[in-house]
mmCIF file of N, CA and C in Angstrom:
data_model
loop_
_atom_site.group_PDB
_atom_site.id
_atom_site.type_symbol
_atom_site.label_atom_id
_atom_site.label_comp_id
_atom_site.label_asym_id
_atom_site.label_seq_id
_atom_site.Cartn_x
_atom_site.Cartn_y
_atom_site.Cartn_z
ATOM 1 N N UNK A 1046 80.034 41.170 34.865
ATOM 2 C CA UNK A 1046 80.528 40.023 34.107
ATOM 3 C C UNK A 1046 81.842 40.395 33.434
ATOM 4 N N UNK A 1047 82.887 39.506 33.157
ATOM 5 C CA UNK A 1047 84.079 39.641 32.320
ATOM 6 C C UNK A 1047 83.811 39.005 30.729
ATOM 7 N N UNK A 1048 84.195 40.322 30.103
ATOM 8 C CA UNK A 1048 83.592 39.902 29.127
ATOM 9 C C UNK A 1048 85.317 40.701 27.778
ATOM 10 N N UNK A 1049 85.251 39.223 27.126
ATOM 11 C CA UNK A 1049 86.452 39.400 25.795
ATOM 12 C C UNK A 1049 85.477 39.578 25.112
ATOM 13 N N UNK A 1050 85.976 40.558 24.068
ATOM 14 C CA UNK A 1050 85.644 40.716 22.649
ATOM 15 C C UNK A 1050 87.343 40.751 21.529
ATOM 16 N N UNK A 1051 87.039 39.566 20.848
ATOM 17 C CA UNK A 1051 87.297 39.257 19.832
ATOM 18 C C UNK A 1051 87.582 39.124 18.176
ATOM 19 N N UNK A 1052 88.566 40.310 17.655
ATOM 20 C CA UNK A 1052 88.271 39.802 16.419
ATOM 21 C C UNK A 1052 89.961 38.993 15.919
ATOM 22 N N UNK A 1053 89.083 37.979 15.339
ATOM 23 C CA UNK A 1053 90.009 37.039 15.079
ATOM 24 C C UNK A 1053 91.133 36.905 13.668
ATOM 25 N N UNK A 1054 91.954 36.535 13.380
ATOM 26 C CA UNK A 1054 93.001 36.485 12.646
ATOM 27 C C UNK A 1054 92.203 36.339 11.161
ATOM 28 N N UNK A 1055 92.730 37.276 10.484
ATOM 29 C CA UNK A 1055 92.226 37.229 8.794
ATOM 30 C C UNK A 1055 93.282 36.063 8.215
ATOM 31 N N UNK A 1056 92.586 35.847 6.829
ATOM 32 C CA UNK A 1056 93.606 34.722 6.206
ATOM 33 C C UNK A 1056 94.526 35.358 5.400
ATOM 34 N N UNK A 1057 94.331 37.085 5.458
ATOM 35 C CA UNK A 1057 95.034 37.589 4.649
ATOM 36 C C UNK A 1057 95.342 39.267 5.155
ATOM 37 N N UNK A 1058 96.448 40.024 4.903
ATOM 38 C CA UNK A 1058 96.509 41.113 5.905
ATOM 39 C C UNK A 1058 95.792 41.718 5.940
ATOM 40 N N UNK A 1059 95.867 42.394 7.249
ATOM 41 C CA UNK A 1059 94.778 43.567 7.660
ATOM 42 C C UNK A 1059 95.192 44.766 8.101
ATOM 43 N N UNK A 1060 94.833 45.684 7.706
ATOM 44 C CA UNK A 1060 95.673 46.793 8.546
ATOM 45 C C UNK A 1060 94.015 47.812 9.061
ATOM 46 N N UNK A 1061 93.114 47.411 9.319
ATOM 47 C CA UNK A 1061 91.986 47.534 10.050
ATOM 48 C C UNK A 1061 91.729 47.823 11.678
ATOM 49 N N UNK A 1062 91.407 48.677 12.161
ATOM 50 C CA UNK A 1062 91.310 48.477 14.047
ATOM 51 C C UNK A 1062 90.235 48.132 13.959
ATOM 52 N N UNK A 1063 89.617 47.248 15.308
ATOM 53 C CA UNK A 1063 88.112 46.576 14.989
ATOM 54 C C UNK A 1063 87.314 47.505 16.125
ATOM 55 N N UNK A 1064 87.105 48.555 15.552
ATOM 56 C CA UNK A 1064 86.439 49.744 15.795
ATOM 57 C C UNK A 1064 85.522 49.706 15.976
ATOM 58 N N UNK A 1065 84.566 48.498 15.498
ATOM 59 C CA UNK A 1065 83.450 48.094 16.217
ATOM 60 C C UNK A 1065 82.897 47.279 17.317
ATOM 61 N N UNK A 1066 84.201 46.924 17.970
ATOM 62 C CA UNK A 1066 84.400 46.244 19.067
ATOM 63 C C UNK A 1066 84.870 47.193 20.060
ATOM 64 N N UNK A 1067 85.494 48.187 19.723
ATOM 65 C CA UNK A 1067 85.692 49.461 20.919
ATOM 66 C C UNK A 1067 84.162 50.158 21.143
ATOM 67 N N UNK A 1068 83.450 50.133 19.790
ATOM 68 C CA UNK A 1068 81.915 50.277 20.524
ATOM 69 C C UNK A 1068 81.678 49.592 21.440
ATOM 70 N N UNK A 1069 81.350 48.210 21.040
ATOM 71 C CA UNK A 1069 80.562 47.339 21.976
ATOM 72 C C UNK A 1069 81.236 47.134 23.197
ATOM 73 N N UNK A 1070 82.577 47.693 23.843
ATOM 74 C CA UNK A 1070 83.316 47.916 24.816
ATOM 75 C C UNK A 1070 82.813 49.059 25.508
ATOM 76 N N UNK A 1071 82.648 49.969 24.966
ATOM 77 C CA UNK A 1071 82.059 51.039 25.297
ATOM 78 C C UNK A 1071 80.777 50.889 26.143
ATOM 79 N N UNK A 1072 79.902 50.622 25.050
ATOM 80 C CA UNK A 1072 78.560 50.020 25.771
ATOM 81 C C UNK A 1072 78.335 49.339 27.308
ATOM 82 N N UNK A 1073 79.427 48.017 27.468
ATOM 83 C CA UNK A 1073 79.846 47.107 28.376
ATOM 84 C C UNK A 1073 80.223 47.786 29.289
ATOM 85 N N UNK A 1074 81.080 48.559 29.374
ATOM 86 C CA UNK A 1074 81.845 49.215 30.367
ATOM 87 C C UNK A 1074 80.787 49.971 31.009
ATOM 88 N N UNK A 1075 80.002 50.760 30.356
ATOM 89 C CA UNK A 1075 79.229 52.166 30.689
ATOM 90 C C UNK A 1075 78.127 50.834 31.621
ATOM 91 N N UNK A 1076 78.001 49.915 31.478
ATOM 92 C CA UNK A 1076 76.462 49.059 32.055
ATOM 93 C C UNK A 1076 77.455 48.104 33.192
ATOM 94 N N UNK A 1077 78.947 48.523 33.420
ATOM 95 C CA UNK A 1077 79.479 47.977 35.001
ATOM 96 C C UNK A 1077 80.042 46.775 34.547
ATOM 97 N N UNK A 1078 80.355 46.058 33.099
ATOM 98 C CA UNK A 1078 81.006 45.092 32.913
ATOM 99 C C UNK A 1078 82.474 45.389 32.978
ATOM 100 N N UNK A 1079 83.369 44.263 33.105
ATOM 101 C CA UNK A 1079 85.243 44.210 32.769
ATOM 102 C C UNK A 1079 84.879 43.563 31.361
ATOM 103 N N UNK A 1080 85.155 44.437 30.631
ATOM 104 C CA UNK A 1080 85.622 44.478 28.785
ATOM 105 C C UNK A 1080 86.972 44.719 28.768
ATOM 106 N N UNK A 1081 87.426 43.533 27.661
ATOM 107 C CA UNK A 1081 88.866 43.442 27.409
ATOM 108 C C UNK A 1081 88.812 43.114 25.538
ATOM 109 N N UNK A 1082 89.607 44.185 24.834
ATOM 110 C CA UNK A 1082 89.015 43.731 23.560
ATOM 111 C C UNK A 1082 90.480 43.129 23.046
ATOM 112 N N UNK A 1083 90.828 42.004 22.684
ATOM 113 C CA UNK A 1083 91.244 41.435 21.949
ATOM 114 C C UNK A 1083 91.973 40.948 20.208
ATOM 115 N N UNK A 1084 92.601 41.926 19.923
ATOM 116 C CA UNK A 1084 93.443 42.291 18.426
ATOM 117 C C UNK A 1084 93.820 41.013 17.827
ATOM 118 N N UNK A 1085 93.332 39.858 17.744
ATOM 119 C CA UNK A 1085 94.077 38.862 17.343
ATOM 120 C C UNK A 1085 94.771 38.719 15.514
ATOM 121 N N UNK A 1086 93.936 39.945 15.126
ATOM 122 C CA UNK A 1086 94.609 39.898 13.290
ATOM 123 C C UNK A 1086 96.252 40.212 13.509
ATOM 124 N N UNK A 1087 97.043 40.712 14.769
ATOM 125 C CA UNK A 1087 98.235 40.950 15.069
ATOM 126 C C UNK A 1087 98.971 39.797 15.179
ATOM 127 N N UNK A 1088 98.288 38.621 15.663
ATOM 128 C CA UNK A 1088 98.733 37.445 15.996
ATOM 129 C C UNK A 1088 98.564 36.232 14.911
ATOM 130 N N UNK A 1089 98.823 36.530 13.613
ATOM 131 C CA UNK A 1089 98.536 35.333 12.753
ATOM 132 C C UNK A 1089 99.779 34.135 12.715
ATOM 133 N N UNK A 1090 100.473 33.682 13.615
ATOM 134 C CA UNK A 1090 101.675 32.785 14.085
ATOM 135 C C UNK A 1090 101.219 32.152 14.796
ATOM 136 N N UNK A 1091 100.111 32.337 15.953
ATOM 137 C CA UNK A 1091 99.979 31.563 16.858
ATOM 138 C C UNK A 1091 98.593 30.799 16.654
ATOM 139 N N UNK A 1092 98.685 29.586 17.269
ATOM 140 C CA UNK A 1092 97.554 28.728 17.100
ATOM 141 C C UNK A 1092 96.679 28.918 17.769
ATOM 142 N N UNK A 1093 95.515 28.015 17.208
ATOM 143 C CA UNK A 1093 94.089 28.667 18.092
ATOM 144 C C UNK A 1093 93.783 28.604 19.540
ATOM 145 N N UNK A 1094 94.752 27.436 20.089
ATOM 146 C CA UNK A 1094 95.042 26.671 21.436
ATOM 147 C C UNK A 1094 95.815 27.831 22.096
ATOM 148 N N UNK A 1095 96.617 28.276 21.533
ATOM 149 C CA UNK A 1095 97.419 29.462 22.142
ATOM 150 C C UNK A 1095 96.383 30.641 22.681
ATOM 151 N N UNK A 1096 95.657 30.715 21.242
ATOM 152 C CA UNK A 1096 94.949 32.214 21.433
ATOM 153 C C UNK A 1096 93.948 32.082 22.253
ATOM 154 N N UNK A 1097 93.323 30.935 22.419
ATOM 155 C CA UNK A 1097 92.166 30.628 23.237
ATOM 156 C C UNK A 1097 92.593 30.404 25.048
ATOM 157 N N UNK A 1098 93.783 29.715 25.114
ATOM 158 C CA UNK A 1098 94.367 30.141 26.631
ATOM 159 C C UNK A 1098 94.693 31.270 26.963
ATOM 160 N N UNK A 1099 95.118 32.306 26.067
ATOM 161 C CA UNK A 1099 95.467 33.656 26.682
ATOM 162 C C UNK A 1099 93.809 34.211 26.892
ATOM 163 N N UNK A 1100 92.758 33.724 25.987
ATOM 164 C CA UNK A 1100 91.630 34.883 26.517
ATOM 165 C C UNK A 1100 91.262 34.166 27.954
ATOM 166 N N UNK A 1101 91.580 32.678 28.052
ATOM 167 C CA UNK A 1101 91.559 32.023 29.146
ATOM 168 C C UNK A 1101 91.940 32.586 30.526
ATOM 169 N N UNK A 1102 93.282 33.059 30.335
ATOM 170 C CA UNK A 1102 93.962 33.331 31.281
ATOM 171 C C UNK A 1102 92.759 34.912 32.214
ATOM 172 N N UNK A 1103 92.103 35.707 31.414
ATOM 173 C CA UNK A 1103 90.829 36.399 31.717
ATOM 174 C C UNK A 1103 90.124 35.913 32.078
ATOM 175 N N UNK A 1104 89.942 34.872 32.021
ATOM 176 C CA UNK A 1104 88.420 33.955 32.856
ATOM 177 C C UNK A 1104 87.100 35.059 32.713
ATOM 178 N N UNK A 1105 86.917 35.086 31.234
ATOM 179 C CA UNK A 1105 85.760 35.702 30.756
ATOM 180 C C UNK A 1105 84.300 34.939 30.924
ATOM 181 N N UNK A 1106 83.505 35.382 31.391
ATOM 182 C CA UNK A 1106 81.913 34.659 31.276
ATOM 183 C C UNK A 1106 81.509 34.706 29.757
ATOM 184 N N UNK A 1107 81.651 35.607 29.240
ATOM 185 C CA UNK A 1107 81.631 35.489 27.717
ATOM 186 C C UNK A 1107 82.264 35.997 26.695
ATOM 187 N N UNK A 1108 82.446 35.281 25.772
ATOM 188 C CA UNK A 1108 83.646 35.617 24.705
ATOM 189 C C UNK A 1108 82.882 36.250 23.219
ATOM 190 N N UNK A 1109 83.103 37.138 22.777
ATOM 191 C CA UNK A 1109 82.006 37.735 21.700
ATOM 192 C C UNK A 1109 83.332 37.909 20.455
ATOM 193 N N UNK A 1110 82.627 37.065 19.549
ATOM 194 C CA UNK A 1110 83.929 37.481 18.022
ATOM 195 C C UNK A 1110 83.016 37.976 17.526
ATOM 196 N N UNK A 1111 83.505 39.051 16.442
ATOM 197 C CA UNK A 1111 83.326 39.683 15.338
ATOM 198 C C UNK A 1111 83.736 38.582 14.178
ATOM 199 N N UNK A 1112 82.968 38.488 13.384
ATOM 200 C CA UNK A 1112 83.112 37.818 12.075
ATOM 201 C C UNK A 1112 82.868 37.939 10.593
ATOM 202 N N UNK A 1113 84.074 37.879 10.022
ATOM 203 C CA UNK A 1113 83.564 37.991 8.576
ATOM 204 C C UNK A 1113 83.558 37.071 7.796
ATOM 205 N N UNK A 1114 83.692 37.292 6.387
ATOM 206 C CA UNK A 1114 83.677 35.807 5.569
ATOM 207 C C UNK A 1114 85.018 35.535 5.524
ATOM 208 N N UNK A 1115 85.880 36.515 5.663
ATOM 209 C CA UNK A 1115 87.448 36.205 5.778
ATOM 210 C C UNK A 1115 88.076 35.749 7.137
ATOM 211 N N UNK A 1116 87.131 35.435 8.386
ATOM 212 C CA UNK A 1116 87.712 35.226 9.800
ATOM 213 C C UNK A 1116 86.971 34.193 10.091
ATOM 214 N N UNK A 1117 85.596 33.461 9.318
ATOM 215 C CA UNK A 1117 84.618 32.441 9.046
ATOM 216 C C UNK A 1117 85.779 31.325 9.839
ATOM 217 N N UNK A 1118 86.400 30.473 9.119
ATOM 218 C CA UNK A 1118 87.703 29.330 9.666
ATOM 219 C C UNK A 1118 88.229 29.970 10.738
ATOM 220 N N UNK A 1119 88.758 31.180 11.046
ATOM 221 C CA UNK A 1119 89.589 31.147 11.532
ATOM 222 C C UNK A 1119 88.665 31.335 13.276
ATOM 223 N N UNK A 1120 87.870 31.626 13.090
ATOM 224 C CA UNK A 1120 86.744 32.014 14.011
ATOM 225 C C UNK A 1120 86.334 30.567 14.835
ATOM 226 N N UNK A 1121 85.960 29.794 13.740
ATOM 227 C CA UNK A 1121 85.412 28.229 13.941
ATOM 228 C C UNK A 1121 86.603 27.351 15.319
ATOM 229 N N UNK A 1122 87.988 27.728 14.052
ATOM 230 C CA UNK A 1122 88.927 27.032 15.119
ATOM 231 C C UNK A 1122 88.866 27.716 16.377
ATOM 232 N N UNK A 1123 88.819 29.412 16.785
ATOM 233 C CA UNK A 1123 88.876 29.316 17.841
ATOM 234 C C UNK A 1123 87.913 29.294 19.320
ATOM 235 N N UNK A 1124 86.385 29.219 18.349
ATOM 236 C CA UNK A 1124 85.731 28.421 18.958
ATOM 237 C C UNK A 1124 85.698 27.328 19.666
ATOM 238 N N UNK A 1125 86.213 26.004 18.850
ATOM 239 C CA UNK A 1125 86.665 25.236 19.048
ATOM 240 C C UNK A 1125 87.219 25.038 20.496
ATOM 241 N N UNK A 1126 88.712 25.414 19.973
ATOM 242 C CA UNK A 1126 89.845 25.342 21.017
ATOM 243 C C UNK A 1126 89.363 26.013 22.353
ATOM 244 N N UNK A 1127 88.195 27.164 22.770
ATOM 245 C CA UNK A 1127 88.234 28.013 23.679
ATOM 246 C C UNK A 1127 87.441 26.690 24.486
ATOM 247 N N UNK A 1128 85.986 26.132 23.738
ATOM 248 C CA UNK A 1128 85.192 25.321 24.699
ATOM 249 C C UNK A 1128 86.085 23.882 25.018
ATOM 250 N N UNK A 1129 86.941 23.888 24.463
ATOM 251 C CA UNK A 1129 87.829 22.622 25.337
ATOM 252 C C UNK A 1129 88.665 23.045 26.173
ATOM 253 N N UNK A 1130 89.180 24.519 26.460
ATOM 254 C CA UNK A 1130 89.939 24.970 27.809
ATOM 255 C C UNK A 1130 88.462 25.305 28.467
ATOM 256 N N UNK A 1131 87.320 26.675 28.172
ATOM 257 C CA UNK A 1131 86.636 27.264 29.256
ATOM 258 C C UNK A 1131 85.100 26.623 28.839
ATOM 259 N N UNK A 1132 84.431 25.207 29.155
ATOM 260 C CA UNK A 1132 83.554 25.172 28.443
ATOM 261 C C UNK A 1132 82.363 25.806 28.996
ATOM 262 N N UNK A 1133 82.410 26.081 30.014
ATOM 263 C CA UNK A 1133 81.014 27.346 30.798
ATOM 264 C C UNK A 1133 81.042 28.172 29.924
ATOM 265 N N UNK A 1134 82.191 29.049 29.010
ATOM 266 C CA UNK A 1134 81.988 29.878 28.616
ATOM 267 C C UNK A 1134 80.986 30.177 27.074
ATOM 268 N N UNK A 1135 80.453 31.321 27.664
ATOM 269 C CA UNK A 1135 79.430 31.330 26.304
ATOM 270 C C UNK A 1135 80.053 32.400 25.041
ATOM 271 N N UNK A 1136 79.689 31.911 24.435
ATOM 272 C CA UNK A 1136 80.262 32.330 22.938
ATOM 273 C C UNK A 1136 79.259 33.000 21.960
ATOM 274 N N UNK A 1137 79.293 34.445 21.906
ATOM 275 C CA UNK A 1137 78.749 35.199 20.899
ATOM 276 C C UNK A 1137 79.221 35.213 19.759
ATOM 277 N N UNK A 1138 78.843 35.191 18.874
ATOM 278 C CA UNK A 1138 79.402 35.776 17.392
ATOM 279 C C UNK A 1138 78.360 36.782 16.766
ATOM 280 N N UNK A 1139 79.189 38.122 16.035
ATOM 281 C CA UNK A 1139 78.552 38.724 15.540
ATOM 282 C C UNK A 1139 79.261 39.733 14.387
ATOM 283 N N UNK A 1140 78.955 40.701 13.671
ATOM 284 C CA UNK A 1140 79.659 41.146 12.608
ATOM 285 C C UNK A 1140 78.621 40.334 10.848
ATOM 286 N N UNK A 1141 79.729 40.940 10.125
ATOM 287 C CA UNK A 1141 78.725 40.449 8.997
ATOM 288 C C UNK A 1141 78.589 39.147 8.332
ATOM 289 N N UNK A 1142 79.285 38.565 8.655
ATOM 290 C CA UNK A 1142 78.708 36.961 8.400
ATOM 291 C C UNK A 1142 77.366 36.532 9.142
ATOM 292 N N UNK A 1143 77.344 36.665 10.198
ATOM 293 C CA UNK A 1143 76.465 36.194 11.047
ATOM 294 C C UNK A 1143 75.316 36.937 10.956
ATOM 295 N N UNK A 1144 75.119 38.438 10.681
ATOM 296 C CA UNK A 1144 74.253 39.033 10.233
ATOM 297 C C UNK A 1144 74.058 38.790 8.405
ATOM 298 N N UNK A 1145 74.232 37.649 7.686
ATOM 299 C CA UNK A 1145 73.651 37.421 6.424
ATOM 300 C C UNK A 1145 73.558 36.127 6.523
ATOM 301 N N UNK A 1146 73.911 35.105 8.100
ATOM 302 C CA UNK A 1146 73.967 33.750 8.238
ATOM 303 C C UNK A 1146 73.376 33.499 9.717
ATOM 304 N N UNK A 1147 72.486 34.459 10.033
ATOM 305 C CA UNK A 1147 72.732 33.741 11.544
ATOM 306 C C UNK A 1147 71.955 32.506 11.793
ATOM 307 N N UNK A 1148 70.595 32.001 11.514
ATOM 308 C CA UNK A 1148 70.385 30.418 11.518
ATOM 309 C C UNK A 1148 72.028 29.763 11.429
ATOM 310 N N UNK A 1149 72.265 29.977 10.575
ATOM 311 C CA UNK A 1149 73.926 29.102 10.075
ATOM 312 C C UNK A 1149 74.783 28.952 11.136
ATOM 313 N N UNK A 1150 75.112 30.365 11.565
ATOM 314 C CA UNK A 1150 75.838 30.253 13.178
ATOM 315 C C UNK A 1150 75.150 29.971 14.142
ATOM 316 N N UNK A 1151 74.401 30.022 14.190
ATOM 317 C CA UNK A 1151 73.481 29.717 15.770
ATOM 318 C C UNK A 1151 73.574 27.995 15.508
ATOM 319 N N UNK A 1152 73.367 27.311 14.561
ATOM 320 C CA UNK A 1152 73.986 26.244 14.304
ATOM 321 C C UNK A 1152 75.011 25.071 14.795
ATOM 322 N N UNK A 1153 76.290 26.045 14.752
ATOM 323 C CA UNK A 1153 77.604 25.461 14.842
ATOM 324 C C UNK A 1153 77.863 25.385 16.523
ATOM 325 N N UNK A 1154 78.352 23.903 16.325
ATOM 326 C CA UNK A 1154 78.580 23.811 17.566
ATOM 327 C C UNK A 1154 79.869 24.595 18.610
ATOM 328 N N UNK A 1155 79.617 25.203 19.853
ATOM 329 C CA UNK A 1155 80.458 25.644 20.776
ATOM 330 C C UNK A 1155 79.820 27.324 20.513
ATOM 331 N N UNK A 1156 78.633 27.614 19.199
ATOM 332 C CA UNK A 1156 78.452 29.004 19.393
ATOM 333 C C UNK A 1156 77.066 29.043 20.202
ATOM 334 N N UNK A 1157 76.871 29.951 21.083
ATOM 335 C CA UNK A 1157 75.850 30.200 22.423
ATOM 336 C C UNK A 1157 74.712 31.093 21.575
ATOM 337 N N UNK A 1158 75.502 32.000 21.163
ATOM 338 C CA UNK A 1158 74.440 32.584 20.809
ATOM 339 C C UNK A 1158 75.086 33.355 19.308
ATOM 340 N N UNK A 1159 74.377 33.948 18.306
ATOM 341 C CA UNK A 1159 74.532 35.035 17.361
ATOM 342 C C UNK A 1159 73.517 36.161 17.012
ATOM 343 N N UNK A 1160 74.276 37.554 16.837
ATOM 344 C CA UNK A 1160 74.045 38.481 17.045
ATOM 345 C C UNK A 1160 73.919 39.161 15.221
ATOM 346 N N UNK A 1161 72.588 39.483 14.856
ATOM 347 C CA UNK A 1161 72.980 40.212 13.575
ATOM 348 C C UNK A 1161 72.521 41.077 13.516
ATOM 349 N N UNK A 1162 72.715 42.433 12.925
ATOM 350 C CA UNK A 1162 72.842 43.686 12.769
ATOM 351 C C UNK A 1162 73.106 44.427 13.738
ATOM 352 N N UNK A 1163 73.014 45.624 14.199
ATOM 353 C CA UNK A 1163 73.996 46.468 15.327
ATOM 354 C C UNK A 1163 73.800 45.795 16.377
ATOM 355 N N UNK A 1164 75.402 45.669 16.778
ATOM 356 C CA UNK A 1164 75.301 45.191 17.984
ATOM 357 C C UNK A 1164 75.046 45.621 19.513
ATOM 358 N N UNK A 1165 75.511 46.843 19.650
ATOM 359 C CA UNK A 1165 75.415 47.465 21.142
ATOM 360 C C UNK A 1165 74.562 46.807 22.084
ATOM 361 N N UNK A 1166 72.782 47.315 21.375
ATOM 362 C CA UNK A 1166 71.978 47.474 21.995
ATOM 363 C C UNK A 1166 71.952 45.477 22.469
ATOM 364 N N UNK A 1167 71.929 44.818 21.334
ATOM 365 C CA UNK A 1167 71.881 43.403 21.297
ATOM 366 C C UNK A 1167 72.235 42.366 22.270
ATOM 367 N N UNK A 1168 73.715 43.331 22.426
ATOM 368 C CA UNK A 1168 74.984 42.611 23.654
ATOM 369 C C UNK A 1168 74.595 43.055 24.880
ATOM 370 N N UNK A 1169 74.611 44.199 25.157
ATOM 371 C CA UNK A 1169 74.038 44.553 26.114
ATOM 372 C C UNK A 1169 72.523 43.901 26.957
ATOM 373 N N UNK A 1170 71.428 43.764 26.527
ATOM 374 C CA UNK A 1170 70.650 43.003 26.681
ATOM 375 C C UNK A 1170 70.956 41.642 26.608
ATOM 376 N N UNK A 1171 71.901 40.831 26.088
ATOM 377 C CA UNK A 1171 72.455 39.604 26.183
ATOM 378 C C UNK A 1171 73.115 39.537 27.636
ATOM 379 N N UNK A 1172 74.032 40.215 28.277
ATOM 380 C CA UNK A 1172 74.667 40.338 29.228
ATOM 381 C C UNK A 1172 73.800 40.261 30.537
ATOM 382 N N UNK A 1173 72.654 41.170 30.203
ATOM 383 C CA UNK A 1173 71.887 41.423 31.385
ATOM 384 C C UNK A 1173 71.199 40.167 31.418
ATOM 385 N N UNK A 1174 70.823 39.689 30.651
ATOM 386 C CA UNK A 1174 69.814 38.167 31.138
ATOM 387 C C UNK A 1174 70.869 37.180 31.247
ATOM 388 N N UNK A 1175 71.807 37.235 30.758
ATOM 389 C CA UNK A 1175 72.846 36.228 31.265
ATOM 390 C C UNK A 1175 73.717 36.290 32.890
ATOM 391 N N UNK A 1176 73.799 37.612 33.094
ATOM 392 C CA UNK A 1176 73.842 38.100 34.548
ATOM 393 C C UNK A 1176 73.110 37.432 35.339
#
């Protein structure tokens, strides 16, 4: 499967690598997936329509954000924008919002699924039954 991972634009700077998304890359890769991880806190200029056609342009089966309470909006919009370019595509969210909210996200519309507390093992088993 082709699979983006995502962490999305803060509302305020970051000088953070999302180091927990090179895990869950890790994981992916080692079980025969194409993982492509995605820096978008670099990109706070461009709109969500923008950011959501470039993960487009990957033609990912699933798109996995990391989320916090500070990427909450910014996350939503690009939810949004991704299921009106790729709407097959399924949409994970995970990180610590979603692990102190996940009823809440599992909720919102355009999210497939949410993931709370470590993810590796989580995604991984997500992938395989979605395979």
């Amino acid at each position: 499967m082709k699979i983006a991972l995502v962490s999305p634009a803060w509302a305020q700077k970051n000088d953070y690598q999302p180091l927990g998304l090179g895990y869950l890359a890790s994981v992916l890769e080692k079980a025969g997936h194409q993982t492509r991880i995605y820096d978008f806190t670099l990109r706070k200029n461009k709109d969500h329509t923008c950011l959501a056609q470039e993960l487009a342009r990957h033609q990912p089966d699933i798109v996995g954000l990391t989320v916090t309470t500070n990427t909450y909006s910014s996350s939503l919009g690009l939810v949004t924008a991704l299921k009106k370019i790729i709407p097959r595509v399924q949409v994970v969210v995970g990180g610590p919002h979603p692990s102190l909210y996940p009823e809440e996200m599992a909720k919102i519309e355009g999210i497939d699924f949410a993931v709370f507390g470590e993810g590796e093992n989580a995604l991984l088993e997500l992938t395989q039954a979605l395979a």
